XYZ file of C-alpha atoms in Angstrom:
499
model
C 143.313 45.981 194.487
C 146.223 47.810 196.025
C 147.692 50.953 194.537
C 151.230 49.638 194.334
C 150.787 46.280 192.776
C 153.402 44.647 190.623
C 151.892 41.582 189.022
C 153.791 39.170 186.833
C 152.468 38.920 183.318
C 151.763 35.238 183.070
C 152.504 31.977 184.802
C 153.008 28.861 182.710
C 152.204 25.773 184.676
C 151.611 22.086 184.093
C 148.533 20.318 185.337
C 149.461 17.215 187.333
C 146.481 15.104 188.296
C 146.640 11.705 189.962
C 143.436 9.766 190.377
C 143.115 7.488 193.389
C 140.252 5.656 194.975
C 138.710 7.087 198.106
C 135.855 5.933 200.308
C 133.102 8.538 200.153
C 129.799 8.733 201.983
C 126.656 10.004 200.279
C 124.822 12.629 202.316
C 121.061 12.636 202.668
C 119.159 15.575 201.177
C 115.569 16.612 201.647
C 115.216 19.067 198.776
C 116.550 19.646 195.300
C 118.071 23.020 196.081
C 119.847 21.998 199.263
C 123.050 23.910 199.898
C 126.257 22.132 198.858
C 128.267 21.020 201.894
C 132.053 21.479 201.831
C 133.872 19.344 204.379
C 137.515 20.308 204.983
C 140.112 17.997 206.491
C 143.689 18.819 207.465
C 146.014 17.437 210.090
C 147.772 20.773 210.644
C 151.157 19.254 209.803
C 151.173 18.618 206.058
C 150.679 20.958 203.092
C 147.668 18.962 201.859
C 144.056 19.901 202.631
C 141.225 17.571 201.620
C 137.877 18.830 200.328
C 134.740 16.674 200.082
C 131.727 18.349 198.477
C 128.304 16.801 199.045
C 125.757 18.141 196.579
C 122.626 17.373 194.604
C 122.394 17.292 190.831
C 120.144 16.034 188.083
C 121.209 13.352 185.630
C 123.561 14.747 183.003
C 126.420 17.198 183.311
C 127.265 19.359 186.312
C 130.296 21.624 186.445
C 132.360 22.896 189.363
C 134.506 25.944 188.690
C 137.002 28.300 190.211
C 134.962 31.467 190.058
C 137.572 33.960 188.866
C 140.814 34.062 186.963
C 142.250 36.157 189.771
C 145.935 36.950 189.530
C 146.101 35.573 185.984
C 146.451 32.106 187.541
C 144.892 30.282 184.624
C 146.260 26.873 185.600
C 145.083 26.676 189.184
C 144.420 22.972 188.670
C 148.090 22.269 189.234
C 147.180 22.618 192.924
C 144.547 19.849 192.815
C 145.229 16.138 193.199
C 143.346 12.872 193.713
C 140.146 14.122 192.116
C 137.331 11.600 192.430
C 133.566 11.512 192.079
C 131.287 8.975 193.685
C 130.350 5.756 191.904
C 127.568 7.344 189.910
C 129.571 9.630 187.666
C 132.634 10.394 185.577
C 134.463 13.677 185.073
C 136.734 15.619 182.773
C 138.875 18.734 183.216
C 138.108 21.892 181.232
C 141.218 23.955 181.961
C 140.144 26.805 179.680
C 137.044 27.338 181.814
C 138.816 26.406 185.053
C 136.197 23.710 185.608
C 135.610 20.075 186.421
C 132.666 18.755 184.390
C 130.937 15.749 185.961
C 128.540 13.440 184.115
C 125.944 11.868 186.420
C 124.024 8.761 185.422
C 121.230 9.528 187.862
C 119.775 12.400 189.854
C 120.271 12.693 193.577
C 123.033 13.181 196.102
C 126.646 13.020 194.950
C 130.141 13.772 196.186
C 133.232 15.310 194.672
C 136.565 14.689 196.382
C 139.910 16.382 195.775
C 143.034 17.447 197.610
C 144.637 20.882 197.561
C 148.407 21.200 197.680
C 149.243 24.462 199.438
C 152.997 23.981 199.500
C 154.559 27.443 199.445
C 156.462 28.123 196.212
C 159.409 30.466 196.766
C 159.605 32.303 193.452
C 160.804 35.916 193.792
C 159.655 36.858 190.286
C 156.068 35.732 190.866
C 155.870 36.138 194.640
C 152.954 38.575 194.544
C 150.740 36.231 192.550
C 151.734 33.175 194.557
C 151.255 34.741 197.962
C 148.043 36.607 197.172
C 146.261 34.192 194.886
C 147.513 30.694 195.654
C 146.604 28.547 198.674
C 149.242 28.721 201.405
C 149.324 25.632 203.623
C 152.352 24.782 205.714
C 152.885 22.975 209.019
C 150.979 24.922 211.659
C 149.818 27.698 209.311
C 147.178 28.276 206.665
C 145.962 31.232 204.608
C 143.502 30.274 201.929
C 140.760 31.987 199.901
C 137.615 30.103 198.977
C 137.920 31.108 195.333
C 141.343 29.422 195.208
C 140.456 26.077 196.721
C 136.676 25.562 196.850
C 135.225 24.627 193.482
C 131.827 26.266 193.068
C 128.860 24.303 191.748
C 127.589 26.197 188.716
C 124.152 24.589 188.471
C 122.910 24.862 192.050
C 120.052 27.216 192.860
C 120.906 27.212 196.539
C 121.422 30.644 198.062
C 124.038 29.403 200.535
C 126.879 26.954 200.859
C 127.815 25.090 204.032
C 131.438 24.751 205.167
C 132.570 22.588 208.068
C 135.672 20.818 209.276
C 135.991 17.042 209.292
C 139.493 16.274 210.505
C 140.586 19.395 212.366
C 144.075 20.783 212.946
C 145.211 21.436 216.537
C 143.620 24.369 218.363
C 145.576 27.484 217.346
C 144.505 31.044 216.471
C 141.848 30.795 213.747
C 139.905 33.473 211.889
C 137.270 33.355 209.148
C 136.627 36.539 207.182
C 132.835 36.140 207.058
C 132.441 34.748 210.582
C 135.046 36.306 212.887
C 133.861 34.494 216.003
C 133.872 31.051 214.340
C 135.905 28.170 215.752
C 137.127 24.982 214.126
C 133.962 23.350 215.473
C 131.653 25.858 213.776
C 129.496 25.048 210.777
C 129.547 28.047 208.443
C 126.550 29.076 206.364
C 127.946 31.308 203.630
C 125.709 33.315 201.267
C 126.517 32.323 197.719
C 126.824 36.007 196.838
C 129.639 36.334 199.399
C 131.569 33.262 198.310
C 134.393 35.338 196.798
C 135.062 37.015 200.151
C 135.477 33.854 202.231
C 139.034 33.548 203.588
C 140.469 31.240 206.242
C 143.427 32.188 208.463
C 145.071 29.791 210.908
C 148.448 29.682 212.567
C 150.696 29.673 215.566
C 152.006 33.076 214.441
C 148.667 34.919 214.423
C 147.727 37.579 216.964
C 144.025 38.525 216.885
C 142.616 41.611 218.597
C 139.062 42.966 218.621
C 138.083 46.658 218.581
C 134.854 48.632 218.569
C 134.612 51.230 215.788
C 131.481 53.371 215.984
C 129.860 50.380 217.656
C 130.987 47.940 214.964
C 133.263 44.956 215.672
C 136.626 45.402 213.948
C 139.399 42.806 214.080
C 143.146 43.183 213.752
C 145.190 40.107 212.780
C 148.973 40.445 212.701
C 151.734 37.891 212.297
C 154.555 37.170 214.718
C 156.662 36.282 211.674
C 157.345 40.013 211.456
C 160.442 40.549 213.597
C 161.080 44.107 212.343
C 157.894 46.040 213.077
C 155.488 46.447 215.944
C 152.459 46.185 213.681
C 149.933 46.610 216.471
C 151.413 50.044 217.195
C 151.775 50.913 213.495
C 148.149 50.066 212.742
C 146.689 51.609 215.902
C 145.853 54.979 214.212
C 143.499 53.167 211.865
C 141.402 51.772 214.686
C 141.516 54.915 216.812
C 141.197 57.540 214.062
C 140.961 56.521 210.402
C 138.158 53.961 210.632
C 135.910 55.995 212.975
C 136.440 59.167 210.952
C 135.680 57.271 207.725
C 132.226 56.475 209.097
C 131.826 60.176 209.854
C 133.000 61.117 206.348
C 130.277 58.960 204.812
C 127.674 59.752 207.505
C 127.293 55.989 207.641
C 125.440 54.344 210.509
C 124.901 51.010 208.761
C 126.197 48.131 210.950
C 129.289 46.403 209.660
C 131.949 43.919 210.731
C 135.469 44.365 209.393
C 138.954 42.866 209.683
C 142.472 44.004 208.854
C 145.055 41.271 208.318
C 148.746 42.004 207.809
C 151.708 39.680 207.404
C 155.141 39.829 205.775
C 155.933 38.054 202.533
C 157.211 34.524 202.866
C 159.418 35.190 199.852
C 162.489 37.249 200.833
C 163.721 40.278 198.938
C 160.349 41.703 197.877
C 160.138 45.461 197.341
C 156.383 45.789 196.793
C 153.724 46.126 199.470
C 150.402 44.815 198.254
C 147.123 43.211 199.224
C 143.501 42.564 198.360
C 140.108 43.493 199.753
C 137.550 40.916 200.870
C 134.596 42.944 199.654
C 133.143 45.051 202.457
C 134.404 42.614 205.072
C 138.118 43.290 205.336
C 141.557 43.709 203.836
C 144.651 41.527 203.607
C 148.028 43.292 203.364
C 151.260 41.518 202.458
C 154.409 43.576 202.922
C 158.180 43.500 203.253
C 160.582 45.448 205.441
C 159.944 48.478 207.614
C 156.460 49.928 207.971
C 156.307 53.239 206.060
C 153.838 55.766 204.684
C 153.475 53.410 201.722
C 151.890 50.801 204.006
C 149.589 53.412 205.521
C 148.410 54.485 202.079
C 147.770 50.906 200.966
C 145.713 50.117 204.068
C 143.800 53.384 203.703
C 143.080 52.780 200.012
C 141.937 49.211 200.466
C 139.834 49.793 203.559
C 138.208 52.755 201.799
C 136.944 50.168 199.301
C 134.329 49.343 201.897
C 132.479 52.218 200.264
C 133.922 53.146 196.841
C 134.551 50.031 194.822
C 132.737 47.889 197.364
C 129.202 48.963 198.122
C 129.432 51.952 195.802
C 130.403 51.064 192.252
C 129.136 51.749 188.740
C 127.689 48.638 187.148
C 129.618 47.411 184.117
C 131.589 44.530 182.705
C 135.331 44.802 182.250
C 137.300 47.864 183.327
C 135.156 50.703 181.958
C 134.475 52.361 185.309
C 137.505 51.363 187.351
C 138.575 54.996 187.107
C 135.835 55.478 189.726
C 136.160 52.346 191.868
C 139.963 52.552 191.990
C 141.027 56.054 190.967
C 138.401 58.184 192.707
C 138.733 55.878 195.695
C 142.450 56.635 195.706
C 141.762 60.372 195.767
C 139.380 59.866 198.680
C 142.175 57.934 200.402
C 144.352 61.054 200.264
C 141.366 63.159 201.346
C 140.801 60.963 204.417
C 144.472 60.761 205.360
C 144.893 64.527 205.060
C 141.675 65.244 206.947
C 142.597 62.941 209.832
C 146.120 64.340 210.075
C 147.670 60.992 209.118
C 149.266 62.597 206.039
C 150.823 66.052 206.050
C 150.929 68.567 203.220
C 154.451 67.700 202.088
C 153.669 64.005 201.814
C 150.337 64.745 200.117
C 152.045 66.796 197.406
C 154.994 64.440 196.974
C 152.876 61.288 196.734
C 150.238 62.836 194.467
C 152.880 64.155 192.079
C 155.091 61.086 191.956
C 152.480 58.337 191.866
C 149.507 60.018 190.219
C 149.953 63.278 188.260
C 153.495 62.854 186.950
C 153.069 59.092 186.674
C 150.000 59.475 184.443
C 151.594 61.954 182.066
C 154.745 59.823 181.813
C 152.831 56.577 181.387
C 153.558 55.336 177.829
C 150.050 53.860 177.510
C 148.172 56.824 178.991
C 146.133 57.289 175.801
C 144.632 53.805 175.878
C 140.845 53.701 175.500
C 139.305 52.447 178.717
C 137.458 49.650 176.896
C 140.847 48.123 176.044
C 142.001 47.951 179.659
C 140.462 44.564 180.424
C 142.312 43.013 177.489
C 145.669 44.468 178.503
C 145.298 44.597 182.283
C 147.838 41.853 183.003
C 150.289 43.079 180.364
C 152.262 45.129 182.842
C 152.329 47.711 185.602
C 151.582 50.660 183.297
C 148.272 49.121 182.238
C 147.307 48.242 185.804
C 147.931 51.800 186.963
C 145.978 53.656 184.273
C 142.644 53.538 186.110
C 144.231 54.653 189.380
C 146.074 57.547 187.751
C 143.212 58.804 185.591
C 140.592 58.432 188.293
C 142.724 60.145 190.934
C 143.195 63.181 188.698
C 139.500 63.179 187.796
C 138.549 63.049 191.480
C 140.935 65.892 192.300
C 139.598 68.062 189.463
C 135.966 67.192 190.270
C 136.472 68.129 193.918
C 137.914 71.488 192.900
C 135.080 72.080 190.425
C 132.422 71.409 193.064
C 134.179 73.534 195.696
C 134.436 76.473 193.287
C 130.879 76.104 191.941
C 129.459 76.119 195.472
C 131.735 78.737 196.970
C 133.336 76.193 199.289
C 130.008 75.044 200.751
C 130.071 71.682 198.929
C 132.841 69.218 198.101
C 133.193 65.850 196.418
C 132.207 64.395 199.796
C 128.680 65.787 199.435
C 128.412 64.222 195.984
C 129.584 60.828 197.255
C 127.219 60.861 200.248
C 124.329 61.583 197.867
C 125.528 58.788 195.589
C 125.644 56.336 198.493
C 122.128 57.352 199.546
C 120.924 56.725 195.986
C 122.545 53.298 195.911
C 121.036 52.263 199.226
C 117.584 53.589 198.378
C 117.199 52.210 194.859
C 119.672 49.382 194.386
C 120.897 46.203 195.963
C 124.365 46.194 194.538
C 125.493 48.581 191.872
C 124.640 51.997 190.510
C 124.136 52.657 186.833
C 126.133 55.238 184.939
C 122.943 57.299 184.592
C 122.527 57.216 188.372
C 126.023 58.655 188.680
C 125.252 61.450 186.217
C 121.846 62.246 187.703
C 123.226 62.552 191.227
C 126.224 64.505 189.963
C 123.873 66.942 188.244
C 122.842 68.145 191.711
C 126.334 69.630 192.019
C 127.587 70.405 188.492
C 126.001 70.665 185.027
C 125.255 67.184 183.721
C 126.656 67.996 180.290
C 129.960 68.985 181.875
C 130.109 65.732 183.851
C 129.402 63.653 180.747
C 131.964 65.505 178.644
C 134.743 65.172 181.216
C 134.140 61.461 181.736
C 133.909 60.679 178.024
C 136.948 62.724 177.063
C 139.353 62.073 179.922
C 138.237 58.797 181.510
C 136.884 56.831 178.520
C 138.790 58.162 175.514
C 141.998 58.659 177.477
C 142.754 62.266 176.585
C 145.005 64.101 179.052
C 143.790 67.208 180.868
C 145.504 70.476 180.054
C 145.906 71.300 183.722
C 147.136 74.814 182.987
C 143.520 75.596 182.065
C 141.936 73.953 185.120
C 140.965 76.413 187.842
C 141.804 75.217 191.358
C 140.862 76.443 194.831
C 143.034 79.103 196.437
C 146.558 77.975 197.257
C 146.622 74.994 194.864
C 148.594 75.286 191.600
C 149.724 73.180 188.652
C 152.887 74.013 186.738
C 154.368 72.216 183.738
C 157.968 71.168 183.161
C 158.782 69.233 179.991
C 155.044 68.667 179.463
C 154.681 66.996 182.876
C 152.348 68.678 185.418
C 153.298 69.097 189.045
C 151.083 70.177 191.938
C 152.175 72.710 194.540
C 150.295 74.008 197.579
C 151.036 77.376 199.189
C 152.700 77.413 202.600
C 149.707 79.325 203.975
C 147.345 76.407 203.272
C 146.431 74.152 206.194
C 145.715 70.924 204.344
C 143.971 69.327 207.314
C 141.585 72.278 207.306
C 141.101 72.016 203.520
C 140.066 68.382 203.811
C 138.117 68.570 207.052
C 134.583 67.230 207.434
């Protein structure tokens, strides 16, 4: 999730469903746990995309669901029309669970048919939600996330899903997040665990370029709809410097494929640059106007999620540890930008003060217990930003504590590298909180780590930064109870954050 999101609180929508007959063919299956097959059809001219799902199920009820309530879009079914099941079943809509529940009279192969309306809604107030979380289908162009148009079979034990095109649009630039070299003729085998990260891009405006980053294939996708910026030039430092140096920062030699997509808002007049990460596979940025440092910081933050918040996260439900996955990641974003020379000292200080330190202490909900964040997350910008603000300050303080405890020989980087090694050695997904503390105890007293997290990250107490010792040349001062960071002119910030 980007660091400068502005998300509307709620969208009230009506569910319009029209049921029509449609000729469907029943696929042949050889085993009970065969992967569901999603066949997509689109003529490339309309805003309607057809989905036919061939699947197996036992007699009784089977549900298909949108996997997440992403973007607070609780009524996603307003985008679906002409829902139909084959002759052997009936269905009902469970809007509260974002599901279609199908009753089958017999076991075997079945089909679910529906159409997705991706007509672009121009709504300045809710543009972020619409353009990030709703299907976008227009003549000659498509940007669509699997979680927003492919209903997921809840009961299947299959480890993969299959996606293929039936009726295909004309041959134009086409990119699939999980299979960058795929064409419209390709049959995609998608691990069920990666379903959330499947995104399709298609359009006459797309420009796709391939790079090698530490031997890994990286892809840049930009849009010719942008008539203001030369995005290929603006993003070039990421491919030449930031991405390679990020691998060095993490001492990471694990193979990886990655993409960076950027395109302007369709909705005019937007003032927020935003985006979303596709797990460890890539990042989508939506922006407006001239490319600025703000864009650089968003791309850096989101692509850093390949590690923190992506592969490296503390296992939990809700928002309890987003101070780490978002906030500490944001501090590492500044660390990387400063260390690569892509952010100077003046910008580092100005951005950290305005958007993190001062913003936290001025935030009217800064005392909220972290366990209440999930409940209030969509209640406004202040709630969304709490985890970023708290975690950034925690990361900054932790880095200073480690540097001072080790006489400058260790930094937060050493802690994170050890944490990544622990995750890769012992886990296939997520660390536990105890893992975090045990690894951290190699660098600082465990009791100190626990106390700081409980007091400042969980309970929501504010640091008294006048009592926090920092490395030479870094200072906090208070004005009207609001802390502000300053860095001495003698400090070379690129040297401070080198690796």
